[in-house]
CSV table of C-alpha atoms in Angstrom, one decimal:
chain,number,residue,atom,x,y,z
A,642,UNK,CA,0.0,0.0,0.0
A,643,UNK,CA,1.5,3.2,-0.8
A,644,UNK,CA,2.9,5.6,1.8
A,645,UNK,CA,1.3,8.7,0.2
A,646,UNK,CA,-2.2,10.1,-1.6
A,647,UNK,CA,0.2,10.0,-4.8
A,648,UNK,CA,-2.7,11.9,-6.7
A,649,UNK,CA,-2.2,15.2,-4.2
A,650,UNK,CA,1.6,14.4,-4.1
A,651,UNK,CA,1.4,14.6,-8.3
A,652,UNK,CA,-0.2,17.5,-8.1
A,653,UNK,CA,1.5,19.4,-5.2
A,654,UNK,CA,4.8,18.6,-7.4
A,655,UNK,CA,3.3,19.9,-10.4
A,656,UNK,CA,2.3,23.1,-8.8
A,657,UNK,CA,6.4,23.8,-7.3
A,658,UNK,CA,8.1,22.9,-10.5
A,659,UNK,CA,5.7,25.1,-12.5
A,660,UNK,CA,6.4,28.1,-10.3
A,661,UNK,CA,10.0,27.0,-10.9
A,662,UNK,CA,10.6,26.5,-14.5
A,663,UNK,CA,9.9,28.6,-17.7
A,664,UNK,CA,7.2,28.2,-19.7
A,665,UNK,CA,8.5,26.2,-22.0
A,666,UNK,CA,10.2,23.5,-19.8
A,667,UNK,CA,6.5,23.0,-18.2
A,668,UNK,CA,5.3,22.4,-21.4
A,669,UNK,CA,7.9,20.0,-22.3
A,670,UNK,CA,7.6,18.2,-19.0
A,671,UNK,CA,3.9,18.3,-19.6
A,672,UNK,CA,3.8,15.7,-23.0
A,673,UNK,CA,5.4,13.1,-20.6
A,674,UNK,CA,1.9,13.1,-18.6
A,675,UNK,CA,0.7,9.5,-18.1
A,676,UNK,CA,2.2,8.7,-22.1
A,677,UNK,CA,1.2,5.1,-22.2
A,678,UNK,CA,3.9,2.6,-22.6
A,679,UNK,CA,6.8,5.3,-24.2
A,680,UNK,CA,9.2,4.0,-21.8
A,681,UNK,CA,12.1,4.7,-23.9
A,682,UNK,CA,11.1,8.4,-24.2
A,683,UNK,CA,10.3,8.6,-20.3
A,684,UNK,CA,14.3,6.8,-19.9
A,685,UNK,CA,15.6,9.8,-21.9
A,686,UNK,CA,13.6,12.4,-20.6
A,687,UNK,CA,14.4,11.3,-17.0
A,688,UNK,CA,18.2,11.7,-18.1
A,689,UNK,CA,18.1,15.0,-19.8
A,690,UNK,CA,15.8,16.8,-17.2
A,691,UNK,CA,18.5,19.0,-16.0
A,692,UNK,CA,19.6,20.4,-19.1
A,693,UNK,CA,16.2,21.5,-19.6
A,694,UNK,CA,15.3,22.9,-15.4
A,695,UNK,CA,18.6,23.6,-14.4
A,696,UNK,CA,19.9,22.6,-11.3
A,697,UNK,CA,18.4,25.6,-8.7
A,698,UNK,CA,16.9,24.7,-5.0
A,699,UNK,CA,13.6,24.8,-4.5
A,700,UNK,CA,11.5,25.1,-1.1
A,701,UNK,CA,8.9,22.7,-1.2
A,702,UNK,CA,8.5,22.0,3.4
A,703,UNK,CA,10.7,20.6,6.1
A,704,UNK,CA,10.5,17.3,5.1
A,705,UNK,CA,11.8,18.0,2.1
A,706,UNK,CA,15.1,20.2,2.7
A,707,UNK,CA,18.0,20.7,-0.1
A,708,UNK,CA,16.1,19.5,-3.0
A,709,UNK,CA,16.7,20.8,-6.4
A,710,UNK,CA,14.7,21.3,-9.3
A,711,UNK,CA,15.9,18.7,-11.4
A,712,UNK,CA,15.6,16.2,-8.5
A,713,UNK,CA,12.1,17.2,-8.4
A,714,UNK,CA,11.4,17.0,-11.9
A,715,UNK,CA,12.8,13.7,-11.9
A,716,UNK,CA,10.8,12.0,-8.8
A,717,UNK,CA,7.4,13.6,-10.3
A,718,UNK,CA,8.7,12.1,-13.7
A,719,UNK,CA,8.7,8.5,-12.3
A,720,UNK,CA,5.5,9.2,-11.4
A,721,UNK,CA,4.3,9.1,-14.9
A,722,UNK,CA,5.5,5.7,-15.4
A,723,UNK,CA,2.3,4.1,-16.6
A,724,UNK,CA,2.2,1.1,-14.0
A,725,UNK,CA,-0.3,-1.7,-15.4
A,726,UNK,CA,2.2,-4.1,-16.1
A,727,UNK,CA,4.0,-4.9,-12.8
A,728,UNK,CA,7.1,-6.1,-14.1
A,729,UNK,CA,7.8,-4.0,-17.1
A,730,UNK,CA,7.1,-1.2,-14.4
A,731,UNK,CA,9.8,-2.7,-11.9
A,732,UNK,CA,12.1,-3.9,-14.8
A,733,UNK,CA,12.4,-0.4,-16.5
A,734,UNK,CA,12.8,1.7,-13.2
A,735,UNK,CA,15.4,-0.9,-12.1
A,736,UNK,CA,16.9,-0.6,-15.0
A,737,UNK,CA,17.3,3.3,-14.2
A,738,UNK,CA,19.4,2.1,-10.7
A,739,UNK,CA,21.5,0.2,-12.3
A,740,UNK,CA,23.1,3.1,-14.8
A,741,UNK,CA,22.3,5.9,-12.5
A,742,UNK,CA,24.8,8.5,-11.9
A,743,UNK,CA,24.8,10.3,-9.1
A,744,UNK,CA,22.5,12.4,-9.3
A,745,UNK,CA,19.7,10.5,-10.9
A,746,UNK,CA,20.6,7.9,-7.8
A,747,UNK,CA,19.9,10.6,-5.3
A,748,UNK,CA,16.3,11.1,-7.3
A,749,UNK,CA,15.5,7.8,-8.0
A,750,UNK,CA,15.8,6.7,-4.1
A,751,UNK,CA,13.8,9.5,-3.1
A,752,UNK,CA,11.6,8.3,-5.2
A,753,UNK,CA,10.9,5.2,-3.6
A,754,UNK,CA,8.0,6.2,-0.8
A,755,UNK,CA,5.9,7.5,-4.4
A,756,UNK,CA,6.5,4.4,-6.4
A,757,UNK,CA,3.9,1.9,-7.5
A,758,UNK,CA,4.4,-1.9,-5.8
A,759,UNK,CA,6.4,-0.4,-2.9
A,760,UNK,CA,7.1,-4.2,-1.8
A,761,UNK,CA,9.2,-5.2,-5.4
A,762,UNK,CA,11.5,-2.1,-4.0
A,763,UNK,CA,12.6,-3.1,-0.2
A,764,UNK,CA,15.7,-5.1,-1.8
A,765,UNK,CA,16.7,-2.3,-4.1
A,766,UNK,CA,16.2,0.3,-0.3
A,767,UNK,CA,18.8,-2.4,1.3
A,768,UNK,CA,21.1,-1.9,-1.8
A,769,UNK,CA,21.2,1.5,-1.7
A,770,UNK,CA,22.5,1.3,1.9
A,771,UNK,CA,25.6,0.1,0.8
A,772,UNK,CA,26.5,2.8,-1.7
A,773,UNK,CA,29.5,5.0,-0.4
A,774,UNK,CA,28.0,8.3,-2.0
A,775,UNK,CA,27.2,10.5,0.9
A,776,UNK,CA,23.8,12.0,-0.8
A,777,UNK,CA,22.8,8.7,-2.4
A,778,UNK,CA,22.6,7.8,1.6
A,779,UNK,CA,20.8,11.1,2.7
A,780,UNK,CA,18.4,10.1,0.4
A,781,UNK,CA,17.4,6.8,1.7
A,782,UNK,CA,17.8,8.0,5.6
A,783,UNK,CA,16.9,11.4,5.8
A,784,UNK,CA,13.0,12.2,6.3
A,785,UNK,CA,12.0,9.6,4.0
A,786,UNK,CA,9.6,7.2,5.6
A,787,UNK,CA,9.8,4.1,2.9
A,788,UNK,CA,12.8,2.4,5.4
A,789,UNK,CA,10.3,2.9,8.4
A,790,UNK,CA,7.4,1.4,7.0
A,791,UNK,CA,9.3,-1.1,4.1
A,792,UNK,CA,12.5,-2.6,5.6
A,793,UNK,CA,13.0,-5.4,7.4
A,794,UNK,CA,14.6,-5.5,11.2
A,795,UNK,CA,18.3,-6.7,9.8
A,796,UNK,CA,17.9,-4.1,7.2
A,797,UNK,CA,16.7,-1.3,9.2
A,798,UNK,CA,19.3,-2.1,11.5
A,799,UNK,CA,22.0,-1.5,9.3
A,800,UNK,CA,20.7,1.6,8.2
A,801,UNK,CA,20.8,3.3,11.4
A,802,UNK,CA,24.8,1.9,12.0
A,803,UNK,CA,25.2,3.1,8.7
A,804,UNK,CA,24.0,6.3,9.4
A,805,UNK,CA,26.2,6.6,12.4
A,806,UNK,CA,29.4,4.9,10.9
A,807,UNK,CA,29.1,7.9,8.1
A,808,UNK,CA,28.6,10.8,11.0
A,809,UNK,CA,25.0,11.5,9.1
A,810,UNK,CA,22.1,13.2,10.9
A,811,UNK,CA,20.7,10.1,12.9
A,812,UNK,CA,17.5,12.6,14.0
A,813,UNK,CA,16.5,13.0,10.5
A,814,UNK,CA,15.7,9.4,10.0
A,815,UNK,CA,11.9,8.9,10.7
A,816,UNK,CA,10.8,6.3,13.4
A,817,UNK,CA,13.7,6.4,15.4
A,818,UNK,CA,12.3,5.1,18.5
A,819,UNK,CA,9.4,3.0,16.7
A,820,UNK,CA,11.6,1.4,15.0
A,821,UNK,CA,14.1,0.4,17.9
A,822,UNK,CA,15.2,-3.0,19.2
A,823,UNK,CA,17.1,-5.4,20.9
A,824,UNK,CA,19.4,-6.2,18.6
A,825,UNK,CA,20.5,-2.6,17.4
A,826,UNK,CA,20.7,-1.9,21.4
A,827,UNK,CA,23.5,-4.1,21.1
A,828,UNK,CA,24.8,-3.8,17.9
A,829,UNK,CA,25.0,0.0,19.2
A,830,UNK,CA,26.5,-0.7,21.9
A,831,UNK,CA,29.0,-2.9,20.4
A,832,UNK,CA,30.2,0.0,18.3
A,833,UNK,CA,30.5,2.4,21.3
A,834,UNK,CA,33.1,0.5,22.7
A,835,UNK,CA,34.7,-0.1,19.9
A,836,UNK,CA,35.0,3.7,19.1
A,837,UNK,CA,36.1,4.3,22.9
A,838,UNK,CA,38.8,1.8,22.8
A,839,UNK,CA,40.4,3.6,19.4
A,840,UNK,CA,40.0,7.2,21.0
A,841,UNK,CA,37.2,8.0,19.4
A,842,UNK,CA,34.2,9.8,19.9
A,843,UNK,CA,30.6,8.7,19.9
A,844,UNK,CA,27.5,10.8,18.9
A,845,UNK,CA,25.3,11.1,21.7
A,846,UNK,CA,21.9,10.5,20.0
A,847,UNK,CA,23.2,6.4,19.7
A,848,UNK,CA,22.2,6.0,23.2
A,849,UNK,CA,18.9,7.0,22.5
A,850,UNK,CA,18.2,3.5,20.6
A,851,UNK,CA,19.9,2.0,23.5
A,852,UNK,CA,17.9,3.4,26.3
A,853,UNK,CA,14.8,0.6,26.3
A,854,UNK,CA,17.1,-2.3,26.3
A,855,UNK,CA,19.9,-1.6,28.8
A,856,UNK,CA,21.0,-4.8,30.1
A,857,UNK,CA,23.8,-6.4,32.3
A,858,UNK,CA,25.9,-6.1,29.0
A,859,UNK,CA,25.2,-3.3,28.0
A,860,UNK,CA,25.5,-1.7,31.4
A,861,UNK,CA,29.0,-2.5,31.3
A,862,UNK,CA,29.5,-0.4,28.6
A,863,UNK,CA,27.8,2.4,29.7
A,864,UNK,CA,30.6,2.5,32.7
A,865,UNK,CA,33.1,2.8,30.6
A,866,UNK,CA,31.1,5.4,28.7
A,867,UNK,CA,30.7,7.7,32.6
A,868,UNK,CA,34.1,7.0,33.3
A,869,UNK,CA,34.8,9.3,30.4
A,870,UNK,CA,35.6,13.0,29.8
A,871,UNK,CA,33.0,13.4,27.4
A,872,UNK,CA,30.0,15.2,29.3
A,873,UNK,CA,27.7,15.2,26.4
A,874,UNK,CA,28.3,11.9,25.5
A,875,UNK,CA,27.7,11.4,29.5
A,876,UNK,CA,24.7,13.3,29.4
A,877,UNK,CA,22.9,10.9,27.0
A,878,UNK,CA,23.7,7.9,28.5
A,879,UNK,CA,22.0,9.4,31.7
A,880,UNK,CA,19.3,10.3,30.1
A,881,UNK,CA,19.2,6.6,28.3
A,882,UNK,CA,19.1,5.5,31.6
A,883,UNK,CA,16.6,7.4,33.3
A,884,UNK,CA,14.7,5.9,30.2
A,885,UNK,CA,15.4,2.5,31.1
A,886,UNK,CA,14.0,0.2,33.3
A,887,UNK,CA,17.2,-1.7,34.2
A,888,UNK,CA,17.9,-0.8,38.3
A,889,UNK,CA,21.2,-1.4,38.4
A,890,UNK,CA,22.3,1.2,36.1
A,891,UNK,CA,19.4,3.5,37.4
A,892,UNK,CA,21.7,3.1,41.1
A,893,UNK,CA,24.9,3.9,39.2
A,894,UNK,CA,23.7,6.9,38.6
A,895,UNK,CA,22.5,8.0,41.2
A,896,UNK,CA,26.2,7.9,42.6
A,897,UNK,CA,26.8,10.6,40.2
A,898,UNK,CA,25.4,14.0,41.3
A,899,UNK,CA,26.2,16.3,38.4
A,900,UNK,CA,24.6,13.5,36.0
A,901,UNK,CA,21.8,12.7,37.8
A,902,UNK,CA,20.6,16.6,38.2
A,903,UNK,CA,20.5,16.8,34.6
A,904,UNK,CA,17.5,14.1,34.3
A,905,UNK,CA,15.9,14.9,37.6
A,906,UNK,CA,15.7,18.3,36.5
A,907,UNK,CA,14.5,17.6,33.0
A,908,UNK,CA,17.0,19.7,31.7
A,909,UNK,CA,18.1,17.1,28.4
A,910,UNK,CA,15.9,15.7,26.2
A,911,UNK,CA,16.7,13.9,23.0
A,912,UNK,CA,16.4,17.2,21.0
A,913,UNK,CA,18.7,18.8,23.2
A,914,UNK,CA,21.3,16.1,22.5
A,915,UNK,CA,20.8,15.8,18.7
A,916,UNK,CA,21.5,19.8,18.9
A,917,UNK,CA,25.0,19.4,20.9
């Protein structure tokens, strides 16, 4: 089931790129409206679209920051894919992936909450999470809600130690705490130590998708983490445990005046920490 009304999306597109294009573009654009079956003329269109709008920014909300007009063009282009046959559908807009430069890449997986079938594209979502391209990856993680509601735990989960592995946003990935487990407690966890043991440091926001599952392993790491000089990174895990419902660590803490003030006085929350 899609993600979106794509009708009002459609036509919420239509109306930004008209205010953002000449006349003649929007008429050019326009002939590629629901053509039946002209794949090959939708493949070249969808390549040439930025010689034709240029490459400006556009303000279309907050969910959508740093987009350009091409990128626009191009998502609202997909749209026009005529999508009776399934697989023609998925084999032709696969078929864009696989030759994408960069650019189209960054389009096509922001794309991927407005596409028809949004099932056939959860494998191509875990793909993309490998690429080494830092916008191809702000694509897929940031405000886009296909990963939420499409991919799987073990994908999911590698997207968030993605995200933090490439020092992205973390914040600007949608369902943050919905989407948190177990397994990427300690997969989190895991990497915290293994930063703190090279030197390194480690974004606070991690210990927000650790705070509901602090256990007796994971408690050991979070020692090592407040036996550090790091207050921020201090700060969170305090605030992950005042989240948690593990006692031991909630005693630990209360050895630790300074840290303990800051929850008890609900001066930190998560949007504080993302901020620091």
């Amino acid at each position: 089931m899609p993600i979106y009304d794509i009708a009002k999306i459609e036509a919420a597109m239509a109306g930004i790129i008209k205010a953002n294009v000449s006349p003649d573009t929007w008429i050019w654009l326009q002939q590629f409206n629901k053509l039946p079956n002209d794949y090959s003329a939708l493949n070249t269109a969808f390549m040439i679209i930025p010689r034709k709008t240029g490459k400006s920014a556009v303000t279309i909300n907050d969910s959508f920051k740093n987009w350009t007009i091409d990128r626009l063009c191009r998502v609202w282009l997909l749209l026009q894919w005529d999508t009776t046959d399934q697989d023609k559908y998925y084999q032709t807009i696969e078929n864009l992936f696989l030759s994408a430069e960069m650019n189209e890449s960054v389009a096509l997986y922001s794309a991927l909450p407005f596409l028809a079938y949004p099932e056939i594209w959860i494998k191509r979502c875990a793909e993309g999470i490998r690429s080494n391209i830092g916008s191809v990856l702000e694509a897929i993680m940031y405000n886009n809600p296909y990963p939420l509601v499409y991919l799987d735990q073990a994908a999911w989960n590698q997207l968030i130690l993605k995200a933090f592995f490439t020092e992205k946003s973390v914040p600007s990935i949608l369902g943050l705490d919905k989407r948190a487990n177990k397994e990427l407690a300690s997969i989190l966890s895991d990497y915290a130590r293994e930063r703190w043991a090279a030197g390194r440091k480690v974004n606070p926001t991690l210990w927000r998708l650790v705070a509901g599952f602090i256990d007796e392993k994971i408690f050991e790491d979070i020692k090592i983490g407040l036996a550090r000089d790091d207050m921020a990174e201090k700060e969170a895990i305090a605030l992950a445990i005042s989240e948690s419902s593990f006692e031991p660590a909630k005693q630990w803490l209360s050895n630790i005046p300074e840290l303990k003030s800051v929850v008890t006085d609900k001066a930190l929350n998560w949007d504080k920490v993302s901020i620091n």
